Amino acid sequence: MSTLNETPRGERTHIAFFGCRNAGKSSLVNVLAGQPVAIVSSVKGTTTDPVYKSMELLPLGPVELIDTPGLDDEGELGGLRVQRTREVLERTDIAVIVTDASQLSCSLEQELVATLREKSIPFVWVRNKIDLGTTGNPFPCEGGKSIDVSAVTGEGVDELRRLLASMVPEAGAERTLLQGLIKPNDVVVLVTPIDSAAPKGRLILPQQETLRDVLDRGAVALVARETELQEAFHRLAAPPVLVVTDSQAFAAVSRIVPRDIPLTSFSILFARYKGDLDELVRGAQKIDTLQEGDRILIAEGCTHLRKKEDIGTVKIPKLLQKKTGKTFRFTTVSGMGYPPDLSEYALVIHCGGCMLNRREICHRIRLATEAGVPITNYGVALAALNGILPRCLEPFHGVR
């Protein structure tokens, strides 16, 4: 969970550093971060797992720097490290390919470039260690940008910062949760149950982000628990333009909110913001066709201590089996542990993805669709299970 004063990881630009062992990736990350984030040594293969660092990188803004193991790692263990490196690609917004200026480039870097182009990931070549001299070879950077730097002397580092800032995806076209749904001075009601999974003294991240977007758009937010929602409506001089609820309170909230007032959930907002709402709705429509004994994957983007009434492992499975009258086999994964092969599942139900960036969510949706497996998310599934999915999608009709 995020504290109120920091940008969530899922909202940061993910900049990943790739290259062969001892190219100086970790040294460069440390220089950009201004602190020893990654361990540095002359021993090949020092970085054994991706290292993440959340920071403000001016003039870029909030970023997630990712240091990765070398592309040329060897042996059985080295192969696993390389696999972890390649998994980082699925959440990379900008790739930095680091080469050793004093050595010839390797074919692995060229293979990486082919993958980056296939995935439409912008990249920059960085020729590091120019303080040791260069081979005189040109950058093998067709289509990419390039720069010479020294992590030791700092030469070229400021230029690299400026270059990365110029590569921010979708510059000037920022997506937001409530885009197209509200305008200045509109009143929005946010229904925020305080359950056992909520961090003490704080709202959960989807509620925080939605509240901030209401304020950023010059609208007015009324925040209430579902137990005070009826009283909140009595106190309003005019009806709100939108009600956004926690998905777990759908049943109670839909009974209170008049039918002519638009209603949706935080998780459905995230389905549109981070992923593909249409695809997730199609996935939820497959619930009624599930067969006895089908295997269902419950996937979450973060790890947390599960409570007695956990939404993913307890509430959703109970509702699914009650709705269909069938028994299913459930598998739960969390964090970065999303299986690359989904063919054994009849359905994937993903969390809202507040801790993951859009590229990662879209990758997970794509894996499911390519395997022919329907995928939905918590909010869309819960709306369907409560019989109110069409109503919860009405706010998005005609809105891009």
XYZ file of C-alpha atoms in Angstrom:
400
model
C 0.000 0.000 0.000
C 1.140 3.551 -0.651
C 1.245 6.364 1.853
C -0.601 9.541 0.965
C 2.526 11.560 0.115
C 4.201 9.297 -2.404
C 3.433 8.459 -6.024
C 2.368 4.797 -6.295
C 4.698 2.479 -8.222
C 1.955 1.817 -10.773
C 1.810 5.547 -11.630
C 5.562 5.952 -12.186
C 7.446 5.831 -15.470
C 9.347 2.520 -15.400
C 12.900 2.900 -16.729
C 14.758 -0.420 -16.969
C 18.509 -0.839 -17.547
C 19.581 -3.802 -19.667
C 22.931 -5.046 -20.917
C 25.600 -7.684 -20.546
C 27.424 -8.336 -17.274
C 29.871 -5.649 -16.144
C 28.583 -3.069 -18.595
C 28.070 -0.769 -15.611
C 24.281 -0.901 -15.328
C 24.280 -0.843 -11.526
C 26.827 1.986 -11.372
C 24.729 4.052 -13.744
C 21.532 3.419 -11.753
C 23.338 4.510 -8.581
C 24.559 7.711 -10.219
C 21.086 8.586 -11.510
C 19.528 7.786 -8.137
C 22.183 9.728 -6.253
C 22.578 6.866 -3.763
C 23.876 3.261 -3.638
C 20.710 1.500 -4.767
C 22.446 -1.489 -6.374
C 25.558 -3.416 -5.308
C 28.534 -2.718 -7.564
C 31.632 -4.872 -8.008
C 34.033 -6.021 -10.722
C 32.723 -9.582 -10.378
C 30.491 -10.594 -13.260
C 26.901 -11.388 -12.265
C 26.793 -9.291 -9.079
C 23.181 -8.309 -9.792
C 21.214 -11.523 -9.305
C 17.639 -10.154 -9.251
C 15.959 -7.033 -10.633
C 16.425 -4.110 -8.238
C 13.694 -1.444 -8.057
C 14.121 2.137 -6.885
C 11.252 4.638 -6.690
C 12.443 8.217 -6.900
C 11.944 11.663 -8.400
C 14.215 12.067 -11.405
C 14.210 15.706 -12.482
C 13.148 16.904 -14.969
C 11.329 13.597 -15.570
C 9.274 13.392 -12.373
C 8.306 10.215 -10.456
C 10.059 7.161 -11.905
C 10.831 3.554 -11.081
C 14.444 2.701 -11.934
C 15.012 -1.024 -12.528
C 18.484 -2.588 -12.541
C 18.591 -6.054 -14.117
C 20.964 -9.053 -14.227
C 23.196 -9.378 -17.282
C 21.751 -10.688 -20.542
C 24.786 -12.973 -20.900
C 24.556 -14.651 -17.480
C 25.579 -18.316 -17.650
C 24.693 -21.707 -16.185
C 21.410 -23.007 -14.835
C 21.097 -20.239 -12.236
C 22.211 -17.647 -14.761
C 19.447 -18.771 -17.104
C 16.870 -18.124 -14.386
C 18.350 -14.653 -13.867
C 18.098 -13.895 -17.578
C 14.471 -15.010 -17.497
C 13.790 -12.570 -14.657
C 15.443 -9.850 -16.734
C 13.207 -10.564 -19.708
C 10.116 -10.507 -17.492
C 10.999 -6.910 -16.603
C 10.332 -5.985 -20.238
C 6.595 -6.430 -19.635
C 6.537 -3.447 -17.262
C 9.162 -1.282 -18.983
C 8.112 2.131 -20.320
C 11.630 3.181 -21.376
C 14.573 0.814 -21.883
C 18.199 1.835 -21.409
C 20.678 -0.526 -23.102
C 24.029 -0.125 -21.395
C 27.189 -1.146 -23.235
C 30.853 -1.038 -22.214
C 32.540 1.602 -24.379
C 35.869 -0.226 -24.105
C 34.499 -3.496 -25.512
C 32.719 -4.703 -28.618
C 28.940 -4.957 -28.431
C 27.386 -8.415 -28.391
C 24.612 -10.064 -30.377
C 22.427 -10.311 -27.257
C 21.993 -6.554 -27.311
C 20.784 -6.696 -30.897
C 18.310 -9.450 -29.969
C 17.025 -7.236 -27.172
C 16.506 -4.369 -29.604
C 14.382 -6.621 -31.816
C 12.203 -7.472 -28.803
C 11.907 -3.813 -27.798
C 10.750 -2.895 -31.286
C 8.256 -5.742 -31.295
C 6.802 -4.470 -28.021
C 6.963 -0.790 -29.099
C 9.153 0.116 -26.122
C 11.244 3.274 -26.704
C 14.934 2.727 -25.956
C 18.240 4.535 -25.716
C 21.756 3.177 -26.130
C 24.205 4.254 -23.424
C 27.894 3.688 -24.038
C 29.255 3.632 -20.484
C 32.857 3.726 -19.168
C 34.066 6.288 -21.702
C 36.660 7.233 -19.084
C 38.405 3.956 -20.041
C 38.436 4.798 -23.740
C 36.278 3.465 -26.574
C 36.661 0.817 -29.228
C 35.723 3.308 -31.879
C 32.762 1.186 -32.918
C 29.552 3.073 -33.759
C 26.371 2.517 -31.799
C 24.326 -0.359 -33.226
C 21.234 1.752 -32.644
C 18.960 1.821 -35.664
C 15.856 3.642 -34.509
C 17.157 4.283 -30.983
C 18.822 7.295 -29.397
C 22.366 7.164 -28.081
C 24.681 8.879 -25.643
C 28.197 8.477 -24.175
C 28.523 8.559 -20.380
C 30.828 7.721 -17.513
C 29.258 6.543 -14.280
C 32.657 7.174 -12.636
C 33.241 10.804 -13.667
C 29.609 11.767 -14.236
C 30.279 12.859 -17.789
C 27.118 12.735 -19.876
C 24.832 11.857 -16.931
C 22.932 15.158 -16.986
C 22.477 14.786 -20.734
C 21.112 11.269 -20.136
C 18.575 12.629 -17.648
C 17.367 15.169 -20.184
C 17.209 12.532 -22.904
C 15.116 10.203 -20.734
C 12.797 13.092 -19.849
C 12.172 13.691 -23.556
C 11.130 10.046 -23.996
C 8.293 9.932 -21.464
C 5.459 7.926 -23.064
C 2.276 9.785 -23.951
C 3.808 13.145 -23.073
C 1.081 15.781 -22.985
C -1.677 13.157 -23.175
C -2.019 12.044 -19.570
C -4.661 9.436 -18.804
C -6.668 9.728 -15.603
C -9.234 7.624 -13.806
C -12.192 9.971 -14.277
C -11.308 11.252 -17.721
C -14.465 12.224 -19.602
C -16.741 11.374 -16.674
C -16.829 14.579 -14.613
C -16.213 18.305 -15.027
C -15.390 21.209 -12.661
C -17.861 21.775 -9.807
C -19.568 18.412 -10.294
C -20.371 16.544 -7.072
C -19.058 12.980 -6.870
C -19.872 10.553 -4.049
C -17.119 8.080 -3.126
C -18.280 5.115 -1.050
C -15.334 3.808 0.945
C -16.032 0.921 3.317
C -13.446 0.544 6.046
C -12.855 -3.204 6.205
C -10.145 -5.340 7.774
C -7.940 -5.091 4.678
C -7.748 -1.286 4.823
C -4.471 0.079 6.267
C -4.971 1.699 9.674
C -5.489 5.440 9.369
C -5.466 5.444 5.550
C -7.669 4.839 2.556
C -6.705 2.062 0.179
C -4.846 3.138 -2.947
C -7.724 3.073 -5.503
C -9.773 5.319 -3.200
C -6.833 7.693 -2.734
C -6.192 8.003 -6.449
C -9.839 8.541 -7.344
C -10.253 11.199 -4.657
C -7.160 13.003 -5.931
C -8.471 12.933 -9.510
C -11.786 14.456 -8.362
C -9.867 17.293 -6.719
C -7.503 17.743 -9.670
C -10.520 18.189 -11.942
C -11.989 20.936 -9.784
C -14.934 18.802 -8.745
C -16.368 18.237 -5.261
C -16.024 14.905 -3.467
C -18.331 13.612 -0.768
C -16.746 10.597 0.938
C -18.831 8.230 3.061
C -19.008 4.629 4.186
C -21.859 2.550 2.870
C -23.402 2.663 6.365
C -23.729 6.479 6.153
C -24.543 6.680 2.440
C -28.301 7.041 2.878
C -27.837 9.964 5.249
C -25.303 11.532 2.873
C -27.892 11.548 0.083
C -30.436 13.232 2.359
C -27.982 16.062 2.992
C -27.271 16.759 -0.683
C -29.161 19.700 -2.200
C -28.823 18.157 -5.670
C -28.019 14.616 -6.814
C -24.373 13.787 -7.584
C -23.244 13.285 -11.177
C -21.532 10.015 -10.238
C -21.245 7.523 -7.383
C -18.100 5.400 -7.155
C -18.123 2.534 -4.673
C -15.817 -0.157 -3.443
C -16.817 -3.274 -5.378
C -17.364 -5.272 -2.190
C -20.238 -2.930 -1.252
C -22.032 -3.196 -4.611
C -25.101 -4.974 -3.248
C -25.822 -2.455 -0.490
C -24.863 0.635 -2.478
C -26.917 -0.256 -5.559
C -30.035 -0.499 -3.361
C -29.434 2.985 -1.911
C -28.370 4.927 -5.006
C -31.384 5.952 -7.133
C -31.477 4.245 -10.517
C -31.121 7.515 -12.438
C -27.763 8.342 -10.783
C -24.683 6.883 -12.534
C -22.940 4.213 -10.456
C -19.646 2.400 -10.915
C -16.733 1.129 -8.818
C -13.100 1.997 -8.192
C -12.041 -1.300 -9.729
C -14.058 -0.694 -12.902
C -12.447 2.738 -13.194
C -9.075 0.990 -13.004
C -10.193 -1.548 -15.620
C -10.586 1.295 -18.100
C -7.583 3.311 -16.875
C -4.997 0.543 -16.672
C -6.265 -2.115 -19.062
C -9.006 -2.922 -21.560
C -12.491 -2.495 -20.110
C -14.242 -4.084 -23.089
C -12.103 -7.231 -22.847
C -12.625 -7.492 -19.081
C -16.386 -7.164 -19.550
C -16.339 -9.957 -22.143
C -14.454 -12.063 -19.609
C -17.103 -11.517 -16.937
C -19.810 -12.610 -19.360
C -18.186 -16.054 -19.442
C -18.978 -16.681 -15.781
C -22.339 -18.268 -16.613
C -20.679 -20.794 -18.967
C -18.186 -22.143 -16.412
C -18.253 -25.897 -15.916
C -18.085 -27.997 -12.751
C -14.474 -28.395 -11.634
C -13.055 -25.642 -13.881
C -9.757 -24.126 -12.761
C -9.890 -20.376 -12.079
C -6.875 -18.111 -11.551
C -7.174 -15.300 -9.003
C -4.339 -12.827 -9.703
C -3.250 -9.847 -7.628
C -0.582 -7.269 -8.420
C 0.605 -6.818 -4.841
C 1.320 -9.015 -1.841
C -0.472 -8.464 1.448
C -1.470 -10.248 4.629
C -4.732 -12.010 3.837
C -7.580 -11.495 6.274
C -10.414 -13.867 7.170
C -12.752 -12.356 4.540
C -10.116 -11.684 1.862
C -11.736 -10.559 -1.383
C -9.616 -12.686 -3.715
C -9.320 -15.942 -1.816
C -12.635 -15.958 0.071
C -15.341 -13.538 -1.091
C -15.108 -13.916 -4.862
C -14.835 -17.747 -4.771
C -17.889 -17.911 -2.501
C -19.930 -15.637 -4.744
C -18.879 -17.521 -7.886
C -19.929 -20.859 -6.489
C -23.173 -19.440 -5.072
C -24.049 -17.759 -8.381
C -23.343 -20.807 -10.557
C -24.137 -23.609 -8.139
C -20.857 -25.263 -9.169
C -17.581 -26.088 -7.484
C -14.333 -24.777 -8.947
C -10.601 -25.197 -8.358
C -8.913 -21.915 -7.489
C -5.260 -20.925 -7.853
C -4.049 -17.626 -6.380
C -0.935 -15.690 -7.449
C 0.289 -12.301 -6.262
C 2.944 -9.717 -6.990
C 5.052 -10.453 -10.057
C 4.169 -14.163 -9.985
C 1.840 -14.167 -12.997
C 2.086 -17.449 -14.953
C 3.174 -17.083 -18.616
C 1.033 -20.074 -19.646
C -2.665 -19.662 -18.828
C -4.035 -22.479 -20.983
C -5.055 -24.649 -18.005
C -7.513 -22.027 -16.709
C -11.147 -21.497 -17.672
C -11.135 -17.929 -16.322
C -8.702 -15.342 -14.937
C -9.970 -12.832 -12.372
C -7.440 -10.064 -11.759
C -7.380 -7.367 -9.104
C -7.774 -3.707 -10.071
C -4.019 -3.460 -10.648
C -3.404 -0.262 -8.686
C 0.189 -1.345 -7.930
C 0.989 -2.260 -11.553
C 1.560 0.051 -14.497
C -0.608 0.022 -17.604
C 1.969 -1.860 -19.689
C 2.042 -4.738 -17.179
C -1.759 -4.971 -16.971
C -2.109 -4.936 -20.756
C 0.547 -7.664 -20.981
C -1.392 -9.857 -18.564
C -4.615 -9.324 -20.482
C -2.820 -10.133 -23.742
C -1.424 -13.399 -22.347
C -4.961 -14.482 -21.495
C -6.528 -13.513 -24.810
C -3.714 -15.161 -26.783
C -4.345 -18.364 -24.801
C -8.075 -18.114 -25.507
C -8.821 -17.697 -21.801
C -11.423 -15.101 -20.702
C -10.108 -12.533 -18.228
C -11.920 -10.034 -16.023
C -11.122 -8.044 -12.899
C -12.524 -7.874 -9.379
C -14.861 -4.922 -9.931
C -16.280 -6.124 -13.234
C -16.741 -9.655 -11.878
C -18.435 -8.480 -8.675
C -20.802 -6.242 -10.640
C -21.717 -9.222 -12.809
C -22.178 -11.500 -9.797
C -24.490 -8.904 -8.205
C -26.493 -8.569 -11.416
C -25.713 -4.870 -11.915
C -22.914 -4.907 -14.508
C -24.952 -3.140 -17.234
C -25.788 -0.339 -14.808
C -22.152 0.036 -13.713
C -21.028 0.396 -17.329
C -23.540 3.129 -18.201
C -21.236 6.011 -17.095
C -18.786 4.987 -19.845
C -21.260 4.935 -22.728
C -20.042 7.369 -25.380
C -16.920 8.199 -23.334
C -13.481 7.393 -24.734
